[in-house]
C-alpha cells in the first residue's frame, strides 16, 4: 500500500501518520482492553462534577456539608477577568488560538526541557480533561499501565483526544468556567469560589490582580506555593505570574510595580459554616439518608444535593447553650466528688485494678503494637506511657498539654457526656439533636447510637399497659413489700424490689401518685397484674425497637434503650395515641432547587385517644402529686407562667450511672441522658447523680430559653383538653397534707435477700450493687 509512494521520506512520514492514527483509534476503542476507558461525546456533553451536598435547618441556615472535594460551582460571569488573565498568561498563552492541543507549545516545551528548562506543555483544555474526566485514574488505565514509558504516551494521547472533544463541544468561555470549577487549590478547596473565600474572604468576581496571581500561582504546586504554609514561596510565585500578566499586556508597568510590592494579604475571616458543634446533626442526616441514597442511586458526597432538615436553629442553639451551661457544672461536681481518686469502680465501689490495661487493649492501635513488638508487654507499656504534645477537650476550649496515652485515657474517662433530642409530636419533626458535648473529641452520638439503661423513665410503659387494659389513674395499690415469682430461661426465680429509701409506707396510693412519686413496689405490683410480656409488647408498639428482656424488672428500666427511641415512644402520648416515625429530613433538592424527594409523616394508631390523654394526666403527677420526682422544675419559676403545664419522668440507673429526664409540654417532647461513656464511672449519691439533678436541669434551662423567645413558636399553656369523652375516673389528686419526704428519690433500686433470690437488674437512682455491662 505504501510502496506506491516513491519518495522515501514521504513514504516514511505517511507510514508514521498511518500508525499514529491507528494508535489513536486503538486508544479510543480500548482495543483488547489495553488502554482503559476514554470519555465519549455523551460524557463530554454531560460532565459530572463532584459537588458537595448541603444540609440546612428548617429555617434555611446552612449547618453542614458532605463532600469528598469541597466545591461550590460558579458561572463565568461570576469570575473576575483578573483570574482569567492570570490563568491564560501563565498556563496557556495560546489558549484562544488552538483547538485543544497546542503543538507549537508542545514542541517548544520539548526543546526547553532538552535544554534543562522544564516547563509544562498541557493546555488549559488538556488540564480540564485530566481534572474533569480523571484520564489518569484507575478506571482510565488499561493493561499498558504496567509499561512505564508507553503508559505515559497513552495518557498524553488520551488527554489530546479528550481535549479535542471538549473544544468541539464547548466555547472557550465554557471551558474556562469548567476549568475554574474543577481545579484544586489545596486545603481541600476545589473550584475557584471555595478558594477565593478561604484565602481572601471574597467572591471570585471581587479578587484583585495580585490576589488572582496568588491563586493561579498555586496551580503549579498547591502544597509548595500554599500562602498559608509557605508565604514567601507564594509571594515569589505570585510575582512570577504578575510578570507573565505584564508580558502579555494584561496589566501595565505601573500596576505591576504596585502589585509586586504588596503583601499576600490573606483574610481568614471567612467561616465555613459546615460547623463543628453541629456535626452530630450532619452525621445523623447521613445515617438517616443511607438507605434512601442506596435505593435511589445518590451519593451524598458527590451529587450536590440540598438537604432540608426539621431542625429549628433557634431551639438547637438554646439546647446547646443549656447543655454547655449545665454540663460544665456537672463536670465540676463530678471532679470535686472524686478529686484525685480514680472513679472506675465495680458495683461494690472497689476500684477496678485492670481498668486502664483493658482500656488500652480496646484501642485499635493495641493489636498493631502487639504485632510490632512481638507481644513484648514492656515495650507496649512504654509506648502508652510516653509523653507527647496533644490538644485536649476542656470546657474552657481546646487546651494544649503533654499527655501520655495512659494520661489521655484517664482524662477522657472522667468526662461526662449527654444526648438530647426534642420532637414535635403533632408533625413528627425533630427540632433539636445534641449528640454529645463536642463532636470533635466525642463523635459517638448519644441520641441514637448509644443505648443505656432507662431507669424509671421506662415505668410509664407499665402504667400505660394498665390504663389501656382496664385500670384507671385513681385505682389504688398499697406501698408494701412485693415478691414476684417468675421463670428465667426455664429456671424458677423470685424478684423482690425495694423502694428508694428501703422502706414501705403501707399507704394506699393511686396509680397517678405512684407514678408521679416513682414508687417501685407499686410499679412492681402493676407489672405483676398486667404481665411483663404485655409491657414489652406495648413498649415495642409505641416505638422502642431495642430488644427487651421480658422479666418483671423490665418496667423499672433494666434494658438498654436510646434517647431517640424514648422520645419517639413518649410522643405517642401527646399525639393522641398515634406513634410517629420521627422526621429529620423534609425534602431534598438538586442544585437548581428542583425537588428530588419529599418525606412525609408516617403514623400508626397504637393507643386509644382516651388512654393517651389519661397518660398525659398521669405525667402531670410528677409535678402535682406529693413527692413528685419532677418537682425540681419548680426551681425554674419562669416555666410556670400563664397556667403552663409540664409533665415528665426522671430516671437513674443503679450506682447513678445513667441520669435521664423525659419532659413533655403541650407542644414538645424532650429526652435527655447524662452519664460517662464507661459505665464503671459514675456519681455516688442521689444528691449528685440522680436524673433530677443531672438531666432535669438541662431540660429546665432549655425550656426557659424557648419560652423567653417570643418568636420561637412555642408558648406557655396547659395540656390539651380531652380529645374524646373520658369514661374512666381520673380526677383524684392526692390530698396535699402529706409533707414532702426530703429523702425521696426517683428510684428503681431493688434491695433483695440474695439467698435463693435473683438480684434486681441495674436500674434506678439508689443503686443495687450489680456489675454493669460496658457500653459497646
XYZ file of C-alpha atoms in Angstrom:
776
model
C 0.000 0.000 0.000
C 2.805 2.391 0.842
C 5.166 1.247 -1.962
C 3.292 3.391 -4.446
C 4.706 6.431 -2.710
C 8.066 6.738 -4.462
C 9.542 9.438 -2.268
C 11.142 7.564 0.587
C 10.762 10.345 3.158
C 7.154 10.987 2.235
C 6.518 7.239 2.422
C 8.030 7.036 5.905
C 6.012 10.069 7.008
C 2.828 8.532 5.637
C 3.511 5.236 7.420
C 4.176 7.139 10.646
C 0.943 9.142 10.359
C -0.971 5.985 9.485
C 0.207 4.145 12.561
C -0.382 7.199 14.756
C -3.981 7.245 13.536
C -4.292 3.531 14.213
C -2.813 4.075 17.659
C -5.318 6.844 18.403
C -8.169 4.626 17.226
C -6.938 1.765 19.399
C -6.845 4.084 22.397
C -10.306 5.416 21.666
C -11.756 1.917 21.263
C -9.752 0.480 24.171
C -8.521 -2.266 21.850
C -8.152 -5.589 23.710
C -8.584 -3.652 26.960
C -5.059 -2.361 26.598
C -5.714 1.344 27.036
C -8.570 1.768 29.502
C -11.663 3.944 29.387
C -11.843 7.122 27.313
C -14.733 9.591 27.711
C -17.104 9.581 24.748
C -19.112 12.535 23.453
C -22.015 11.703 25.749
C -19.657 12.041 28.705
C -18.289 15.287 27.292
C -21.784 16.746 26.919
C -22.831 15.886 30.472
C -19.725 16.043 32.658
C -20.273 15.112 36.275
C -18.757 17.453 38.823
C -18.223 16.118 42.297
C -20.367 18.633 44.189
C -20.811 18.938 47.915
C -24.272 18.294 49.326
C -25.504 20.900 51.773
C -27.566 20.445 54.925
C -29.946 23.192 56.074
C -32.088 23.788 59.128
C -35.832 24.159 58.757
C -35.358 27.933 58.724
C -32.766 27.844 55.946
C -29.440 28.049 57.787
C -26.539 26.052 56.384
C -25.324 23.662 59.080
C -23.186 21.141 57.235
C -21.808 19.746 54.008
C -20.935 16.345 52.642
C -18.017 16.361 50.247
C -15.038 14.426 49.046
C -13.966 17.601 47.284
C -15.145 20.858 48.869
C -16.515 22.505 45.748
C -19.091 25.218 45.053
C -19.565 25.994 41.320
C -19.739 29.479 39.862
C -20.774 30.819 36.425
C -18.383 32.590 34.047
C -19.897 35.987 34.779
C -19.029 35.425 38.430
C -15.311 35.006 37.682
C -13.091 38.078 37.720
C -11.248 38.894 34.439
C -8.135 39.119 36.607
C -8.381 35.379 37.258
C -8.900 34.580 33.577
C -5.980 36.813 32.522
C -3.667 35.361 35.151
C -4.562 31.833 34.125
C -4.149 32.337 30.373
C -0.891 34.283 30.648
C 0.646 31.672 32.939
C -0.782 28.329 31.873
C -1.723 28.678 28.189
C -0.927 31.928 26.349
C -2.187 30.498 23.036
C -5.474 29.330 24.621
C -7.664 31.382 22.273
C -5.749 30.215 19.174
C -5.551 26.429 19.447
C -8.222 23.757 19.241
C -7.424 21.931 22.436
C -3.833 20.845 21.807
C -1.064 23.391 21.182
C 1.539 21.565 19.085
C 3.654 24.703 18.824
C 3.705 24.917 22.615
C 4.351 21.194 22.850
C 7.390 21.309 20.575
C 8.806 24.414 22.238
C 8.405 22.832 25.675
C 10.251 19.727 24.470
C 13.109 21.927 23.260
C 13.153 23.855 26.541
C 13.164 20.636 28.528
C 16.075 19.323 26.442
C 17.988 22.489 27.340
C 17.339 21.897 31.059
C 14.432 24.334 31.487
C 11.471 22.054 32.215
C 8.063 23.549 31.632
C 4.620 22.094 31.078
C 3.063 21.690 27.675
C -0.523 20.907 28.683
C -3.114 23.414 27.555
C -5.911 24.589 29.810
C -8.228 22.268 27.866
C -5.922 19.290 28.446
C -5.737 20.082 32.153
C -9.524 20.265 32.212
C -9.698 16.854 30.518
C -7.450 15.433 33.213
C -9.361 17.076 36.091
C -12.874 16.532 34.796
C -12.599 13.020 33.406
C -9.774 11.569 35.502
C -7.901 10.434 32.414
C -5.067 9.105 34.540
C -7.121 7.387 37.221
C -7.565 3.629 37.619
C -10.726 3.468 35.503
C -8.813 5.014 32.610
C -5.885 2.618 32.853
C -5.621 -0.486 30.743
C -3.026 -3.229 30.590
C -0.407 -0.776 29.301
C -0.248 0.731 32.785
C 2.409 -1.866 33.506
C 4.683 -0.461 30.767
C 6.178 2.807 32.134
C 7.093 4.794 29.011
C 4.186 3.562 26.898
C 1.827 4.302 29.781
C 2.853 7.973 29.772
C 2.448 8.227 25.997
C -1.049 6.709 26.184
C -2.047 9.110 28.970
C -0.888 12.089 26.899
C -2.632 10.893 23.739
C -5.818 10.280 25.685
C -5.674 13.843 27.033
C -5.278 15.126 23.485
C -8.277 13.173 22.273
C -10.414 14.333 25.180
C -9.252 17.932 24.740
C -10.323 17.911 21.090
C -13.729 16.567 22.069
C -14.105 19.291 24.711
C -13.184 22.029 22.253
C -15.679 20.624 19.765
C -18.483 20.736 22.340
C -17.797 23.939 24.318
C -16.912 27.572 23.769
C -13.725 28.998 25.242
C -15.715 30.730 27.999
C -17.430 27.490 28.899
C -14.080 25.693 29.014
C -12.682 28.326 31.355
C -15.773 28.061 33.549
C -15.452 24.281 33.764
C -11.743 24.614 34.493
C -12.188 27.101 37.334
C -14.896 24.950 38.873
C -12.810 21.763 38.860
C -9.226 22.777 39.571
C -7.895 22.127 43.137
C -6.332 24.918 45.213
C -5.134 22.988 48.252
C -6.584 22.860 51.778
C -9.449 20.738 50.429
C -10.543 23.624 48.216
C -11.886 22.542 44.847
C -13.042 25.240 42.482
C -12.348 28.956 42.425
C -15.253 30.028 44.641
C -14.148 27.865 47.536
C -10.569 29.075 47.079
C -11.299 32.827 46.946
C -13.486 32.553 50.036
C -10.975 30.506 52.009
C -7.892 32.569 51.161
C -9.253 36.084 50.709
C -12.832 36.011 52.056
C -14.036 37.265 48.665
C -16.286 36.033 45.906
C -14.469 35.110 42.657
C -15.602 38.268 40.860
C -14.039 40.513 43.512
C -10.375 39.487 43.539
C -7.634 41.922 42.554
C -4.833 41.155 40.053
C -2.381 40.362 42.862
C -4.863 38.041 44.574
C -5.637 36.354 41.262
C -1.921 35.896 40.656
C -1.501 34.276 44.073
C -4.235 31.743 43.401
C -3.143 30.945 39.833
C 0.444 30.665 41.035
C -0.631 27.861 43.351
C -1.687 25.706 40.405
C 1.943 24.793 39.681
C 2.118 23.016 43.062
C -0.671 23.653 45.565
C 1.353 22.460 48.558
C 4.646 24.129 47.605
C 3.029 27.517 46.957
C 0.354 27.459 49.653
C 0.356 31.032 51.016
C -0.730 29.881 54.471
C 2.095 27.399 54.848
C 4.854 28.941 52.710
C 4.079 32.670 52.410
C 7.490 33.630 50.981
C 7.345 30.992 48.247
C 3.786 32.036 47.434
C 4.882 35.678 47.229
C 7.692 34.871 44.794
C 5.415 32.706 42.687
C 2.725 35.408 42.646
C 5.244 37.894 41.259
C 6.182 35.425 38.504
C 2.524 35.280 37.489
C 2.285 39.079 37.592
C 5.324 39.279 35.322
C 3.547 36.999 32.857
C 0.479 39.216 33.009
C 2.718 42.212 32.278
C 4.468 40.368 29.440
C 1.195 39.626 27.694
C -0.207 43.088 28.430
C -2.979 42.121 30.838
C -1.605 44.699 33.294
C 0.611 47.714 32.725
C 4.026 48.512 34.225
C 2.595 50.765 36.937
C 0.164 48.075 38.070
C 2.959 45.506 38.056
C 5.270 47.708 40.142
C 2.467 48.363 42.620
C 1.201 44.807 42.941
C 4.616 43.152 43.304
C 5.254 45.245 46.406
C 2.017 44.203 48.100
C 1.950 41.544 50.827
C -0.036 38.394 50.122
C -2.870 39.792 52.247
C -4.700 36.644 53.276
C -8.044 37.112 55.007
C -9.078 34.294 57.340
C -12.379 35.915 58.222
C -14.453 33.520 56.171
C -16.091 30.860 58.292
C -17.022 27.663 56.526
C -20.362 27.090 58.205
C -20.267 23.343 57.955
C -19.911 23.707 61.684
C -18.130 21.723 64.349
C -20.801 21.669 67.045
C -23.493 20.631 64.573
C -21.511 17.680 63.251
C -23.767 15.354 65.231
C -26.657 16.552 63.087
C -24.672 16.146 59.888
C -23.783 12.562 60.717
C -27.329 11.872 61.892
C -28.580 13.065 58.498
C -26.065 10.803 56.780
C -27.282 7.776 58.731
C -30.924 8.788 58.223
C -30.474 9.019 54.427
C -28.214 5.999 53.995
C -30.988 3.651 52.874
C -32.631 6.290 50.669
C -29.360 7.007 48.862
C -28.742 3.314 48.181
C -32.286 2.757 46.921
C -32.276 5.848 44.697
C -28.699 5.809 43.453
C -27.493 9.062 45.017
C -24.150 9.860 46.617
C -24.250 12.476 49.370
C -20.592 13.263 48.778
C -20.714 13.885 45.034
C -24.213 14.714 43.826
C -24.633 18.273 45.106
C -27.897 17.690 46.940
C -29.567 20.287 49.122
C -30.996 18.603 52.208
C -33.558 20.409 54.336
C -33.861 19.123 57.887
C -36.520 19.632 60.526
C -34.009 21.138 62.960
C -35.026 24.518 64.362
C -31.854 26.617 64.509
C -33.069 28.681 67.477
C -34.124 25.683 69.539
C -30.896 23.910 68.594
C -28.935 26.909 69.835
C -30.896 27.023 73.109
C -30.358 23.301 73.632
C -26.619 23.556 73.018
C -26.397 26.510 75.398
C -28.342 24.637 78.087
C -26.139 21.575 77.658
C -22.944 23.633 77.865
C -24.150 25.535 80.942
C -25.288 22.517 82.949
C -22.662 20.017 81.798
C -19.889 22.380 82.914
C -21.493 22.458 86.339
C -21.953 18.679 86.430
C -18.336 18.106 85.436
C -17.154 20.354 88.278
C -19.419 18.438 90.635
C -18.035 15.135 89.418
C -14.411 16.289 89.673
C -14.960 17.612 93.186
C -16.616 14.341 94.186
C -13.736 12.114 93.107
C -10.786 14.500 93.431
C -7.546 12.586 92.796
C -9.218 9.192 93.257
C -9.888 7.009 90.250
C -13.650 6.856 89.582
C -13.739 3.496 87.777
C -15.355 1.218 90.334
C -17.172 -2.087 90.438
C -20.696 -2.472 91.843
C -19.286 -2.607 95.396
C -17.374 0.640 94.984
C -13.974 -1.058 94.718
C -11.540 0.353 92.169
C -11.141 -1.817 89.064
C -7.411 -2.550 89.101
C -7.004 -3.610 85.469
C -9.265 -0.880 84.105
C -6.504 1.043 82.300
C -4.968 -2.093 80.798
C -8.325 -3.197 79.395
C -8.939 0.307 78.082
C -5.596 0.162 76.253
C -6.425 -3.251 74.831
C -9.687 -1.941 73.375
C -7.833 0.671 71.322
C -7.270 -0.206 67.633
C -3.557 0.531 67.955
C -3.052 -2.122 70.636
C -3.146 -5.024 68.162
C -0.668 -3.205 65.927
C 1.682 -2.721 68.866
C 1.422 -6.386 69.826
C 2.445 -7.300 66.282
C 5.164 -4.658 66.105
C 6.778 -5.637 69.422
C 6.051 -9.372 69.148
C 3.883 -9.263 72.254
C 6.573 -7.616 74.426
C 4.378 -6.044 77.138
C 7.259 -3.876 78.412
C 7.651 -2.095 75.090
C 3.887 -1.797 74.712
C 3.688 -0.268 78.189
C 6.488 2.160 77.347
C 4.565 3.257 74.259
C 1.431 4.033 76.264
C 3.437 5.853 78.961
C 5.492 8.010 76.584
C 4.553 11.688 76.905
C 3.675 13.719 73.821
C 2.124 17.030 72.956
C -1.587 16.955 72.246
C -4.692 19.109 72.323
C -7.478 18.014 74.691
C -11.098 18.997 75.247
C -11.917 21.282 78.164
C -14.988 23.334 78.948
C -12.759 26.410 78.531
C -11.827 25.429 74.980
C -9.141 23.261 73.398
C -6.057 23.091 75.578
C -2.522 22.069 74.578
C -0.856 19.768 77.063
C 1.702 16.974 77.413
C -0.012 13.649 77.973
C 0.882 10.021 77.585
C -1.736 7.700 76.113
C -2.469 6.479 79.635
C -2.918 10.073 80.824
C -5.333 10.646 77.940
C -7.384 7.555 78.849
C -7.554 8.674 82.494
C -8.568 12.185 81.490
C -11.280 11.349 78.977
C -12.759 8.513 81.018
C -13.750 11.068 83.661
C -15.577 13.316 81.185
C -19.388 13.294 81.438
C -21.402 13.329 78.238
C -25.011 13.777 77.191
C -27.577 13.135 74.491
C -30.633 15.320 73.905
C -33.463 15.256 71.390
C -36.614 17.338 71.098
C -39.523 16.438 68.843
C -42.837 17.992 67.871
C -45.219 15.001 68.051
C -48.009 16.581 66.002
C -45.707 16.818 62.949
C -43.100 14.208 63.829
C -40.381 16.811 63.237
C -37.160 16.571 65.219
C -36.404 20.093 66.398
C -33.244 19.508 68.448
C -30.445 16.983 68.131
C -27.489 17.208 70.524
C -25.443 14.047 70.178
C -22.853 14.957 72.787
C -20.779 17.728 74.291
C -18.266 18.117 71.425
C -18.199 16.136 68.198
C -14.535 16.921 67.586
C -13.499 14.868 70.593
C -16.575 12.670 71.188
C -18.056 11.627 67.845
C -20.194 8.824 69.274
C -23.800 10.018 69.010
C -25.654 9.718 72.325
C -29.057 10.273 70.720
C -29.387 7.181 68.567
C -26.089 5.306 68.630
C -25.685 4.987 72.385
C -28.118 2.817 74.353
C -28.295 2.952 78.121
C -30.499 1.663 80.934
C -33.604 3.824 81.088
C -34.345 3.520 84.811
C -37.655 4.957 85.962
C -38.279 6.658 82.617
C -39.421 3.200 81.493
C -42.116 2.946 84.189
C -44.779 4.730 82.101
C -44.875 1.706 79.798
C -46.137 -0.356 82.733
C -48.749 2.258 83.599
C -49.950 2.764 80.019
C -50.360 -1.010 79.720
C -52.504 -0.934 82.873
C -54.576 2.101 81.788
C -55.188 0.566 78.367
C -56.309 -2.709 79.949
C -58.977 -1.689 82.416
C -57.161 0.267 85.151
C -57.733 3.955 85.917
C -55.384 6.622 87.276
C -57.387 6.502 90.514
C -57.040 2.772 91.151
C -55.098 2.201 94.350
C -52.359 -0.136 95.427
C -50.624 -0.397 98.779
C -46.972 0.514 99.107
C -45.730 -2.761 100.529
C -43.079 -5.401 100.030
C -43.599 -7.409 96.851
C -42.319 -10.863 95.958
C -42.851 -11.992 92.385
C -42.098 -15.499 91.199
C -41.158 -15.976 87.557
C -39.181 -18.184 85.227
C -35.962 -17.009 83.661
C -34.675 -19.300 80.927
C -36.710 -22.122 82.421
C -35.450 -21.614 85.960
C -37.667 -20.576 88.886
C -36.659 -17.186 90.246
C -38.011 -14.583 92.638
C -37.899 -10.810 92.343
C -38.249 -8.602 95.425
C -37.726 -4.930 94.631
C -37.200 -2.307 97.280
C -38.090 1.371 97.303
C -35.530 4.131 97.097
C -35.402 4.678 100.861
C -35.565 0.916 101.560
C -38.891 1.465 103.344
C -42.532 0.740 102.596
C -45.020 3.314 103.850
C -48.027 0.988 103.931
C -50.098 3.759 102.319
C -52.707 3.258 99.693
C -51.635 5.219 96.652
C -53.381 5.944 93.368
C -51.593 4.935 90.194
C -51.092 8.609 89.410
C -49.427 9.255 92.749
C -47.340 6.095 92.477
C -46.050 7.019 89.019
C -45.507 10.656 89.974
C -43.551 9.636 93.099
C -41.956 6.717 91.220
C -42.739 4.055 93.794
C -41.041 0.783 92.882
C -43.261 -1.512 94.930
C -46.454 -0.328 93.245
C -44.877 -0.373 89.780
C -43.918 -3.989 90.502
C -47.487 -4.831 91.514
C -48.831 -3.228 88.342
C -46.295 -5.247 86.351
C -47.475 -8.453 88.011
C -51.133 -7.653 87.277
C -50.731 -6.792 83.582
C -47.803 -9.109 82.826
C -44.256 -8.202 81.859
C -44.695 -9.755 78.425
C -47.517 -7.315 77.747
C -45.419 -4.362 78.929
C -42.710 -5.356 76.462
C -45.384 -5.589 73.765
C -46.666 -2.071 74.488
C -43.153 -0.595 74.608
C -42.346 -2.082 71.220
C -45.538 -0.943 69.528
C -45.011 2.596 70.847
C -41.584 2.872 69.279
C -38.946 1.060 71.340
C -37.030 -1.047 68.841
C -34.222 -2.289 71.095
C -34.529 -5.870 72.329
C -36.211 -6.014 75.738
C -35.723 -8.927 78.087
C -39.155 -9.899 79.322
C -38.692 -10.161 83.093
C -40.608 -8.461 85.943
C -37.921 -5.772 86.287
C -38.479 -4.618 82.697
C -40.861 -1.930 83.932
C -38.104 -0.447 86.101
C -35.843 0.175 83.118
C -33.406 -2.712 83.257
C -32.942 -2.751 79.460
C -30.802 -0.533 77.267
C -32.593 1.952 75.003
C -31.672 5.126 73.110
C -32.802 8.704 73.634
C -34.256 8.583 70.108
C -36.458 5.603 70.940
C -37.668 7.093 74.201
C -38.645 10.408 72.606
C -40.489 8.610 69.829
C -42.394 6.424 72.303
C -43.282 9.312 74.653
C -44.510 11.358 71.697
C -47.320 8.823 71.267
C -48.990 10.190 74.418
C -49.067 13.766 73.113
C -50.075 12.694 69.615
C -53.495 11.241 70.533
C -52.156 7.701 70.708
C -50.530 7.759 67.268
C -46.957 6.526 67.037
C -44.944 8.654 64.650
C -41.759 7.899 62.781
C -39.621 10.938 63.597
C -38.717 13.132 60.632
C -35.201 14.543 60.425
C -35.353 15.476 56.714
C -38.323 17.055 54.958
C -37.075 17.374 51.399
C -34.093 17.005 49.094
C -33.482 19.167 46.024
C -30.812 19.393 43.347
C -28.517 22.389 42.867
C -31.217 24.245 40.913
C -33.780 23.785 43.659
C -35.856 21.180 41.851
C -37.359 18.745 44.336
C -35.973 15.223 44.172
C -37.776 13.796 47.188
C -40.172 14.955 49.880
C -40.603 12.989 53.089
C -43.989 12.779 54.760
C -45.090 11.808 58.231
C -45.883 8.150 58.876
C -48.222 7.419 61.763
C -49.864 4.392 63.335
C -52.647 4.371 65.934
C -51.278 2.250 68.792
C -53.267 3.627 71.766
C -56.801 4.873 72.141
C -57.152 8.634 72.388
C -58.586 8.202 75.875
C -55.576 6.223 77.101
C -53.153 8.719 75.545
C -54.856 11.668 77.253
C -55.044 9.869 80.592
C -51.290 9.255 80.405
C -50.700 12.979 79.951
C -52.714 13.465 83.129
C -50.537 10.811 84.773
C -47.358 12.602 83.708
C -48.533 15.811 85.319
C -48.406 13.882 88.579
C -44.644 14.260 88.620
C -45.244 17.957 89.340
C -48.600 17.873 91.140
C -48.532 14.790 93.371
C -46.787 14.801 96.791
C -43.168 13.813 96.344
C -43.401 14.006 92.561
C -39.985 13.428 91.084
C -40.197 16.287 88.563
C -40.723 18.911 91.244
C -37.173 20.221 90.901
C -38.657 22.105 87.940
C -40.338 24.443 90.446
C -36.827 25.915 90.780
C -37.348 27.400 87.322
C -40.111 29.933 88.061
C -40.282 31.311 84.523
C -41.627 27.934 83.365
C -44.894 28.386 85.216
C -46.418 31.494 83.684
C -49.860 31.630 82.070
C -51.127 28.386 83.534
C -48.325 26.445 81.873
C -48.244 22.703 82.455
C -45.295 20.325 82.162
C -45.241 16.592 82.610
C -42.223 14.385 82.823
C -40.345 11.468 84.243
C -36.897 11.240 85.777
C -34.787 8.123 85.795
C -31.491 6.893 87.116
C -29.802 3.516 86.768
C -28.010 1.667 89.548
C -24.923 3.320 91.036
C -26.077 6.592 89.438
C -24.520 5.507 86.127
C -27.258 6.964 83.889
C -29.345 10.047 84.560
C -32.473 10.664 82.465
C -35.242 13.168 82.092
C -38.189 12.938 79.716
C -40.059 16.246 79.544
C -43.464 16.896 77.963
C -45.099 20.251 77.221
C -48.254 20.906 75.218
C -46.159 21.032 72.029
C -42.887 19.194 72.542
C -41.311 16.049 73.926
C -37.678 16.189 75.036
C -35.441 13.345 76.107
C -32.097 13.836 77.857
C -29.478 11.355 79.051
C -26.401 12.222 81.129
C -23.519 9.998 82.162
C -19.978 8.863 81.436
C -19.332 6.723 78.379
C -17.841 3.965 80.533
C -20.452 2.528 82.893
C -17.968 1.932 85.684
C -17.581 5.721 86.033
C -20.425 7.460 87.853
C -21.647 9.587 90.744
C -22.041 8.070 94.200
C -25.125 9.669 95.809
C -28.665 10.608 94.848
C -27.892 14.266 95.632
C -25.178 14.315 92.972
C -26.143 11.732 90.403
C -29.851 11.071 90.067
C -31.692 12.166 86.952
C -33.454 15.038 88.686
C -30.016 16.530 89.458
C -28.276 15.795 86.149
C -30.652 15.626 83.186
C -33.656 17.575 84.510
C -31.717 20.878 84.939
C -30.785 20.789 81.248
C -34.464 20.484 80.345
C -35.443 23.303 82.714
C -32.799 25.656 81.330
C -33.661 24.762 77.744
C -37.389 25.385 78.142
C -36.763 28.706 79.916
C -34.838 29.868 76.843
C -37.548 28.597 74.479
C -40.355 30.342 76.352
C -38.324 33.553 76.696
C -38.128 33.835 72.902
C -41.448 35.216 71.737
C -40.555 34.207 68.174
C -39.728 30.592 68.955
C -43.249 29.496 68.027
C -43.732 27.706 71.368
C -45.787 29.335 74.068
C -46.934 28.698 77.610
C -50.190 26.872 78.139
C -51.948 23.875 79.658
C -52.019 20.400 78.201
C -54.772 19.755 75.649
C -58.281 19.087 76.861
C -59.593 15.548 76.356
C -59.830 14.660 72.669
C -62.680 12.248 73.346
C -65.089 11.577 76.166
C -63.159 10.185 79.135
C -65.015 7.183 80.512
C -62.588 6.335 83.297
C -62.244 8.017 86.669
C -59.199 10.214 86.777
C -59.764 13.431 88.753
C -58.425 12.134 92.044
C -55.406 14.194 93.043
C -53.782 13.157 96.292
C -54.507 15.441 99.255
C -51.548 17.681 99.880
C -51.432 17.147 103.653
C -48.698 14.643 103.028
C -45.476 16.502 103.657
C -42.761 16.060 101.111
C -40.237 13.423 102.095
C -36.887 15.212 101.858
C -35.112 11.921 101.280
C -37.298 10.906 98.359
C -35.675 9.988 95.097
C -36.909 8.677 91.839
C -35.551 5.199 92.142
C -35.894 1.739 90.840
C -33.453 0.422 93.395
C -34.117 -3.123 94.386
C -32.788 -4.441 97.703
C -33.171 -8.201 97.873
C -32.431 -11.164 100.030
C -29.670 -12.669 97.936
C -30.087 -16.184 99.230
C -32.036 -18.010 96.559
C -33.455 -14.799 95.094
C -32.472 -13.259 91.778
C -30.810 -9.856 92.286
C -32.531 -6.987 90.567
C -31.011 -5.587 87.400
C -29.238 -2.248 87.499
C -31.933 0.361 87.117
C -32.705 3.434 89.180
C -31.496 6.155 91.478
C -30.382 4.445 94.670
C -28.050 1.710 93.468
C -28.182 -2.015 93.739
C -24.682 -3.457 93.652
C -24.865 -5.266 90.353
C -21.982 -5.330 87.854
C -22.593 -3.064 84.905
C -22.305 -4.215 81.294
C -19.907 -1.993 79.337
C -21.469 0.044 76.591
C -20.460 -1.477 73.282
